[in-house]
Amino acid sequence: MEFYDVVHKRRAVRQFKPEMVPRDVVMRVLDAANWAPSGMNMQQWEFIVATGGKKKQLGECYAKAAEKMFQGVDEARRKVMVESAREFNGAPIVVVALTIADPNPFQGKMHQQSVSAAFENLLLAACAEGLGTCWALGPLLEEAEIRRVLNILPEKEIVALTPLGYPAVEPPAPPREDPDLTKKFTWVE
Ligand SMILES: Cc1cc2nc3c(=O)[nH]c(=O)nc-3n(C[C@H](O)[C@H](O)[C@H](O)COP(=O)(O)O)c2cc1C
């Protein structure tokens, strides 16, 4: 797929087919993440690919987080959201992105930005492979539990998670707030 088509086509996918993604395809997607720019070329990312029982445990964490996220939403809708979270919307894989936990705010920002760049590469590569993803921060409302499930050491910080799998839907693109690039984009001399 042509680069700009990928950029425009990538969507937050929240409904997946159950089919497993072949390992070589997952590895290509991870390789794209591994080629991101990084602060001081530290390449300070790590990715955990969770399937099977581990994915299920992460789903339980996301369900708990969703209970919190959708408090106040009407009960029937909340139940649907919680159950979708429990299954990571049906995706067979969940990818967890980690970086270095750093008490220095500037260094911490650098690590977060490096992993965000890698994560976006991953999302775009997945799209180019015909896969769906959804950048998800919400599960981190249950961060302690996720850390426990994945045995993440205190020296590491979780940046984001994404389900990975074949999309069962093609979500419509949310319109751009500034499609003509006239309000949010400024040229100065
Ligand atoms: C930092 C960040 C956190 C996000 N967290 C969640 C999340 O917890 N759950 C979710 O369903 N989507 C999450 N999203 C996806 C956004 O809702 C989605 O990108 C946005 O609605 C625009 O849709 P699009 O990605 O299809 O363009 C997150 C996206 C970003 C960049």
PDB file of N, CA and C in Angstrom, residues 34-97:
ATOM      1  N   ASN A  34      10.759  -1.180  15.426  1.00  0.00           N
ATOM      2  CA  ASN A  34      12.174  -1.181  15.805  1.00  0.00           C
ATOM      3  C   ASN A  34      13.012  -0.196  14.983  1.00  0.00           C
ATOM      4  N   TRP A  35      12.418   0.311  13.865  1.00  0.00           N
ATOM      5  CA  TRP A  35      13.147   1.245  13.001  1.00  0.00           C
ATOM      6  C   TRP A  35      12.750   2.701  13.251  1.00  0.00           C
ATOM      7  N   ALA A  36      12.080   2.958  14.343  1.00  0.00           N
ATOM      8  CA  ALA A  36      11.664   4.337  14.655  1.00  0.00           C
ATOM      9  C   ALA A  36      12.877   5.173  15.083  1.00  0.00           C
ATOM     10  N   PRO A  37      12.741   6.484  14.990  1.00  0.00           N
ATOM     11  CA  PRO A  37      13.789   7.331  15.586  1.00  0.00           C
ATOM     12  C   PRO A  37      13.694   7.237  17.106  1.00  0.00           C
ATOM     13  N   SER A  38      14.789   7.559  17.780  1.00  0.00           N
ATOM     14  CA  SER A  38      14.735   7.507  19.250  1.00  0.00           C
ATOM     15  C   SER A  38      15.704   8.527  19.848  1.00  0.00           C
ATOM     16  N   GLY A  39      15.318   9.061  20.993  1.00  0.00           N
ATOM     17  CA  GLY A  39      16.167  10.034  21.677  1.00  0.00           C
ATOM     18  C   GLY A  39      17.519   9.432  21.987  1.00  0.00           C
ATOM     19  N   MET A  40      18.573  10.140  21.564  1.00  0.00           N
ATOM     20  CA  MET A  40      19.970   9.703  21.756  1.00  0.00           C
ATOM     21  C   MET A  40      20.214   8.306  21.191  1.00  0.00           C
ATOM     22  N   ASN A  41      19.405   7.954  20.217  1.00  0.00           N
ATOM     23  CA  ASN A  41      19.480   6.614  19.606  1.00  0.00           C
ATOM     24  C   ASN A  41      19.494   5.504  20.659  1.00  0.00           C
ATOM     25  N   MET A  42      18.715   5.713  21.718  1.00  0.00           N
ATOM     26  CA  MET A  42      18.713   4.700  22.788  1.00  0.00           C
ATOM     27  C   MET A  42      17.811   3.513  22.453  1.00  0.00           C
ATOM     28  N   GLN A  43      16.936   3.723  21.428  1.00  0.00           N
ATOM     29  CA  GLN A  43      16.026   2.641  21.024  1.00  0.00           C
ATOM     30  C   GLN A  43      15.384   2.040  22.275  1.00  0.00           C
ATOM     31  N   GLN A  44      14.860   2.959  23.102  1.00  0.00           N
ATOM     32  CA  GLN A  44      14.434   2.567  24.441  1.00  0.00           C
ATOM     33  C   GLN A  44      13.001   2.015  24.464  1.00  0.00           C
ATOM     34  N   TRP A  45      12.732   1.076  23.575  1.00  0.00           N
ATOM     35  CA  TRP A  45      11.435   0.414  23.557  1.00  0.00           C
ATOM     36  C   TRP A  45      11.595  -1.076  23.791  1.00  0.00           C
ATOM     37  N   GLU A  46      10.526  -1.618  24.341  1.00  0.00           N
ATOM     38  CA  GLU A  46      10.398  -3.076  24.441  1.00  0.00           C
ATOM     39  C   GLU A  46       8.952  -3.379  24.131  1.00  0.00           C
ATOM     40  N   PHE A  47       8.711  -4.505  23.490  1.00  0.00           N
ATOM     41  CA  PHE A  47       7.340  -4.891  23.164  1.00  0.00           C
ATOM     42  C   PHE A  47       7.069  -6.294  23.686  1.00  0.00           C
ATOM     43  N   ILE A  48       5.943  -6.450  24.330  1.00  0.00           N
ATOM     44  CA  ILE A  48       5.510  -7.784  24.757  1.00  0.00           C
ATOM     45  C   ILE A  48       4.315  -8.156  23.887  1.00  0.00           C
ATOM     46  N   VAL A  49       4.408  -9.316  23.241  1.00  0.00           N
ATOM     47  CA  VAL A  49       3.310  -9.805  22.401  1.00  0.00           C
ATOM     48  C   VAL A  49       2.576 -10.871  23.212  1.00  0.00           C
ATOM     49  N   ALA A  50       1.350 -10.561  23.566  1.00  0.00           N
ATOM     50  CA  ALA A  50       0.581 -11.481  24.429  1.00  0.00           C
ATOM     51  C   ALA A  50      -0.527 -12.164  23.634  1.00  0.00           C
ATOM     52  N   THR A  51      -0.590 -13.478  23.783  1.00  0.00           N
ATOM     53  CA  THR A  51      -1.672 -14.258  23.153  1.00  0.00           C
ATOM     54  C   THR A  51      -2.218 -15.222  24.225  1.00  0.00           C
ATOM     55  N   GLY A  52      -3.206 -16.001  23.842  1.00  0.00           N
ATOM     56  CA  GLY A  52      -3.699 -17.087  24.700  1.00  0.00           C
ATOM     57  C   GLY A  52      -4.041 -16.628  26.108  1.00  0.00           C
ATOM     58  N   GLY A  53      -3.536 -17.391  27.092  1.00  0.00           N
ATOM     59  CA  GLY A  53      -3.873 -17.148  28.500  1.00  0.00           C
ATOM     60  C   GLY A  53      -3.436 -15.767  28.979  1.00  0.00           C
ATOM     61  N   LYS A  54      -2.266 -15.313  28.521  1.00  0.00           N
ATOM     62  CA  LYS A  54      -1.777 -13.998  28.952  1.00  0.00           C
ATOM     63  C   LYS A  54      -2.680 -12.899  28.397  1.00  0.00           C
ATOM     64  N   LYS A  55      -3.092 -13.073  27.133  1.00  0.00           N
ATOM     65  CA  LYS A  55      -4.009 -12.078  26.550  1.00  0.00           C
ATOM     66  C   LYS A  55      -5.312 -12.042  27.338  1.00  0.00           C
ATOM     67  N   LYS A  56      -5.759 -13.217  27.727  1.00  0.00           N
ATOM     68  CA  LYS A  56      -6.997 -13.310  28.498  1.00  0.00           C
ATOM     69  C   LYS A  56      -6.858 -12.565  29.833  1.00  0.00           C
ATOM     70  N   GLN A  57      -5.715 -12.736  30.477  1.00  0.00           N
ATOM     71  CA  GLN A  57      -5.486 -12.046  31.759  1.00  0.00           C
ATOM     72  C   GLN A  57      -5.454 -10.524  31.560  1.00  0.00           C
ATOM     73  N   LEU A  58      -4.831 -10.107  30.435  1.00  0.00           N
ATOM     74  CA  LEU A  58      -4.808  -8.660  30.146  1.00  0.00           C
ATOM     75  C   LEU A  58      -6.225  -8.150  29.891  1.00  0.00           C
ATOM     76  N   GLY A  59      -7.035  -8.990  29.256  1.00  0.00           N
ATOM     77  CA  GLY A  59      -8.437  -8.634  29.006  1.00  0.00           C
ATOM     78  C   GLY A  59      -9.194  -8.404  30.316  1.00  0.00           C
ATOM     79  N   GLU A  60      -8.890  -9.228  31.316  1.00  0.00           N
ATOM     80  CA  GLU A  60      -9.535  -9.043  32.634  1.00  0.00           C
ATOM     81  C   GLU A  60      -9.142  -7.677  33.216  1.00  0.00           C
ATOM     82  N   CYS A  61      -7.873  -7.303  33.005  1.00  0.00           N
ATOM     83  CA  CYS A  61      -7.418  -5.979  33.481  1.00  0.00           C
ATOM     84  C   CYS A  61      -8.180  -4.872  32.749  1.00  0.00           C
ATOM     85  N   TYR A  62      -8.308  -5.032  31.422  1.00  0.00           N
ATOM     86  CA  TYR A  62      -8.981  -3.999  30.622  1.00  0.00           C
ATOM     87  C   TYR A  62     -10.460  -3.900  31.027  1.00  0.00           C
ATOM     88  N   ALA A  63     -11.053  -5.043  31.335  1.00  0.00           N
ATOM     89  CA  ALA A  63     -12.462  -5.029  31.758  1.00  0.00           C
ATOM     90  C   ALA A  63     -12.614  -4.228  33.050  1.00  0.00           C
ATOM     91  N   LYS A  64     -11.671  -4.457  33.990  1.00  0.00           N
ATOM     92  CA  LYS A  64     -11.711  -3.709  35.260  1.00  0.00           C
ATOM     93  C   LYS A  64     -11.539  -2.213  34.993  1.00  0.00           C
ATOM     94  N   ALA A  65     -10.592  -1.906  34.087  1.00  0.00           N
ATOM     95  CA  ALA A  65     -10.349  -0.497  33.745  1.00  0.00           C
ATOM     96  C   ALA A  65     -11.599   0.103  33.103  1.00  0.00           C
ATOM     97  N   ALA A  66     -12.256  -0.675  32.240  1.00  0.00           N
ATOM     98  CA  ALA A  66     -13.452  -0.178  31.542  1.00  0.00           C
ATOM     99  C   ALA A  66     -14.586   0.083  32.536  1.00  0.00           C
ATOM    100  N   GLU A  67     -14.665  -0.744  33.577  1.00  0.00           N
ATOM    101  CA  GLU A  67     -15.671  -0.498  34.634  1.00  0.00           C
ATOM    102  C   GLU A  67     -15.493   0.919  35.174  1.00  0.00           C
ATOM    103  N   LYS A  68     -14.221   1.291  35.362  1.00  0.00           N
ATOM    104  CA  LYS A  68     -13.930   2.635  35.883  1.00  0.00           C
ATOM    105  C   LYS A  68     -14.211   3.697  34.821  1.00  0.00           C
ATOM    106  N   MET A  69     -13.728   3.410  33.571  1.00  0.00           N
ATOM    107  CA  MET A  69     -13.825   4.401  32.497  1.00  0.00           C
ATOM    108  C   MET A  69     -15.270   4.772  32.184  1.00  0.00           C
ATOM    109  N   PHE A  70     -16.151   3.779  32.254  1.00  0.00           N
ATOM    110  CA  PHE A  70     -17.524   4.018  31.797  1.00  0.00           C
ATOM    111  C   PHE A  70     -18.504   4.172  32.949  1.00  0.00           C
ATOM    112  N   GLN A  71     -17.975   4.570  34.111  1.00  0.00           N
ATOM    113  CA  GLN A  71     -18.862   4.877  35.229  1.00  0.00           C
ATOM    114  C   GLN A  71     -19.736   6.068  34.830  1.00  0.00           C
ATOM    115  N   GLY A  72     -21.019   5.968  35.121  1.00  0.00           N
ATOM    116  CA  GLY A  72     -21.909   7.081  34.773  1.00  0.00           C
ATOM    117  C   GLY A  72     -22.589   6.864  33.431  1.00  0.00           C
ATOM    118  N   VAL A  73     -22.016   5.971  32.600  1.00  0.00           N
ATOM    119  CA  VAL A  73     -22.639   5.642  31.314  1.00  0.00           C
ATOM    120  C   VAL A  73     -23.807   4.683  31.624  1.00  0.00           C
ATOM    121  N   ASP A  74     -24.860   4.702  30.798  1.00  0.00           N
ATOM    122  CA  ASP A  74     -26.010   3.853  31.150  1.00  0.00           C
ATOM    123  C   ASP A  74     -25.603   2.377  31.199  1.00  0.00           C
ATOM    124  N   GLU A  75     -26.258   1.652  32.087  1.00  0.00           N
ATOM    125  CA  GLU A  75     -25.803   0.328  32.518  1.00  0.00           C
ATOM    126  C   GLU A  75     -25.640  -0.656  31.353  1.00  0.00           C
ATOM    127  N   ALA A  76     -26.610  -0.650  30.419  1.00  0.00           N
ATOM    128  CA  ALA A  76     -26.559  -1.614  29.304  1.00  0.00           C
ATOM    129  C   ALA A  76     -25.331  -1.342  28.433  1.00  0.00           C
ATOM    130  N   ARG A  77     -25.088  -0.068  28.157  1.00  0.00           N
ATOM    131  CA  ARG A  77     -23.954   0.315  27.306  1.00  0.00           C
ATOM    132  C   ARG A  77     -22.631   0.004  28.017  1.00  0.00           C
ATOM    133  N   ARG A  78     -22.626   0.278  29.314  1.00  0.00           N
ATOM    134  CA  ARG A  78     -21.422   0.027  30.112  1.00  0.00           C
ATOM    135  C   ARG A  78     -21.059  -1.462  30.061  1.00  0.00           C
ATOM    136  N   LYS A  79     -22.089  -2.292  30.175  1.00  0.00           N
ATOM    137  CA  LYS A  79     -21.875  -3.742  30.169  1.00  0.00           C
ATOM    138  C   LYS A  79     -21.241  -4.185  28.843  1.00  0.00           C
ATOM    139  N   VAL A  80     -21.770  -3.627  27.743  1.00  0.00           N
ATOM    140  CA  VAL A  80     -21.223  -3.959  26.411  1.00  0.00           C
ATOM    141  C   VAL A  80     -19.755  -3.541  26.335  1.00  0.00           C
ATOM    142  N   MET A  81     -19.451  -2.336  26.815  1.00  0.00           N
ATOM    143  CA  MET A  81     -18.079  -1.824  26.737  1.00  0.00           C
ATOM    144  C   MET A  81     -17.131  -2.693  27.588  1.00  0.00           C
ATOM    145  N   VAL A  82     -17.601  -3.069  28.757  1.00  0.00           N
ATOM    146  CA  VAL A  82     -16.763  -3.875  29.663  1.00  0.00           C
ATOM    147  C   VAL A  82     -16.491  -5.250  29.043  1.00  0.00           C
ATOM    148  N   GLU A  83     -17.545  -5.851  28.469  1.00  0.00           N
ATOM    149  CA  GLU A  83     -17.361  -7.186  27.872  1.00  0.00           C
ATOM    150  C   GLU A  83     -16.476  -7.118  26.629  1.00  0.00           C
ATOM    151  N   SER A  84     -16.581  -6.033  25.852  1.00  0.00           N
ATOM    152  CA  SER A  84     -15.702  -5.874  24.677  1.00  0.00           C
ATOM    153  C   SER A  84     -14.260  -5.735  25.138  1.00  0.00           C
ATOM    154  N   ALA A  85     -14.060  -4.973  26.213  1.00  0.00           N
ATOM    155  CA  ALA A  85     -12.705  -4.780  26.745  1.00  0.00           C
ATOM    156  C   ALA A  85     -12.139  -6.120  27.206  1.00  0.00           C
ATOM    157  N   ARG A  86     -12.989  -6.923  27.855  1.00  0.00           N
ATOM    158  CA  ARG A  86     -12.530  -8.222  28.374  1.00  0.00           C
ATOM    159  C   ARG A  86     -11.929  -9.076  27.256  1.00  0.00           C
ATOM    160  N   GLU A  87     -12.488  -8.941  26.049  1.00  0.00           N
ATOM    161  CA  GLU A  87     -12.017  -9.738  24.899  1.00  0.00           C
ATOM    162  C   GLU A  87     -11.043  -8.953  24.020  1.00  0.00           C
ATOM    163  N   PHE A  88     -10.650  -7.773  24.457  1.00  0.00           N
ATOM    164  CA  PHE A  88      -9.883  -6.875  23.588  1.00  0.00           C
ATOM    165  C   PHE A  88     -10.536  -6.816  22.210  1.00  0.00           C
ATOM    166  N   ASN A  89     -11.838  -6.707  22.241  1.00  0.00           N
ATOM    167  CA  ASN A  89     -12.652  -6.596  21.014  1.00  0.00           C
ATOM    168  C   ASN A  89     -12.436  -7.769  20.056  1.00  0.00           C
ATOM    169  N   GLY A  90     -12.060  -8.889  20.605  1.00  0.00           N
ATOM    170  CA  GLY A  90     -11.951 -10.105  19.797  1.00  0.00           C
ATOM    171  C   GLY A  90     -10.596 -10.320  19.164  1.00  0.00           C
ATOM    172  N   ALA A  91      -9.643  -9.424  19.409  1.00  0.00           N
ATOM    173  CA  ALA A  91      -8.316  -9.574  18.772  1.00  0.00           C
ATOM    174  C   ALA A  91      -7.568 -10.775  19.370  1.00  0.00           C
ATOM    175  N   PRO A  92      -6.832 -11.498  18.542  1.00  0.00           N
ATOM    176  CA  PRO A  92      -6.092 -12.664  19.065  1.00  0.00           C
ATOM    177  C   PRO A  92      -4.785 -12.293  19.765  1.00  0.00           C
ATOM    178  N   ILE A  93      -4.336 -11.040  19.561  1.00  0.00           N
ATOM    179  CA  ILE A  93      -3.030 -10.610  20.101  1.00  0.00           C
ATOM    180  C   ILE A  93      -3.194  -9.248  20.775  1.00  0.00           C
ATOM    181  N   VAL A  94      -2.446  -9.058  21.849  1.00  0.00           N
ATOM    182  CA  VAL A  94      -2.307  -7.716  22.443  1.00  0.00           C
ATOM    183  C   VAL A  94      -0.817  -7.411  22.517  1.00  0.00           C
ATOM    184  N   VAL A  95      -0.439  -6.242  22.025  1.00  0.00           N
ATOM    185  CA  VAL A  95       0.963  -5.816  22.091  1.00  0.00           C
ATOM    186  C   VAL A  95       1.086  -4.721  23.150  1.00  0.00           C
ATOM    187  N   VAL A  96       2.066  -4.888  24.012  1.00  0.00           N
ATOM    188  CA  VAL A  96       2.293  -3.930  25.105  1.00  0.00           C
ATOM    189  C   VAL A  96       3.655  -3.270  24.867  1.00  0.00           C
ATOM    190  N   ALA A  97       3.649  -1.934  24.855  1.00  0.00           N
ATOM    191  CA  ALA A  97       4.895  -1.192  24.621  1.00  0.00           C
ATOM    192  C   ALA A  97       5.425  -0.649  25.936  1.00  0.00           C
TER     193      ALA A  97
END
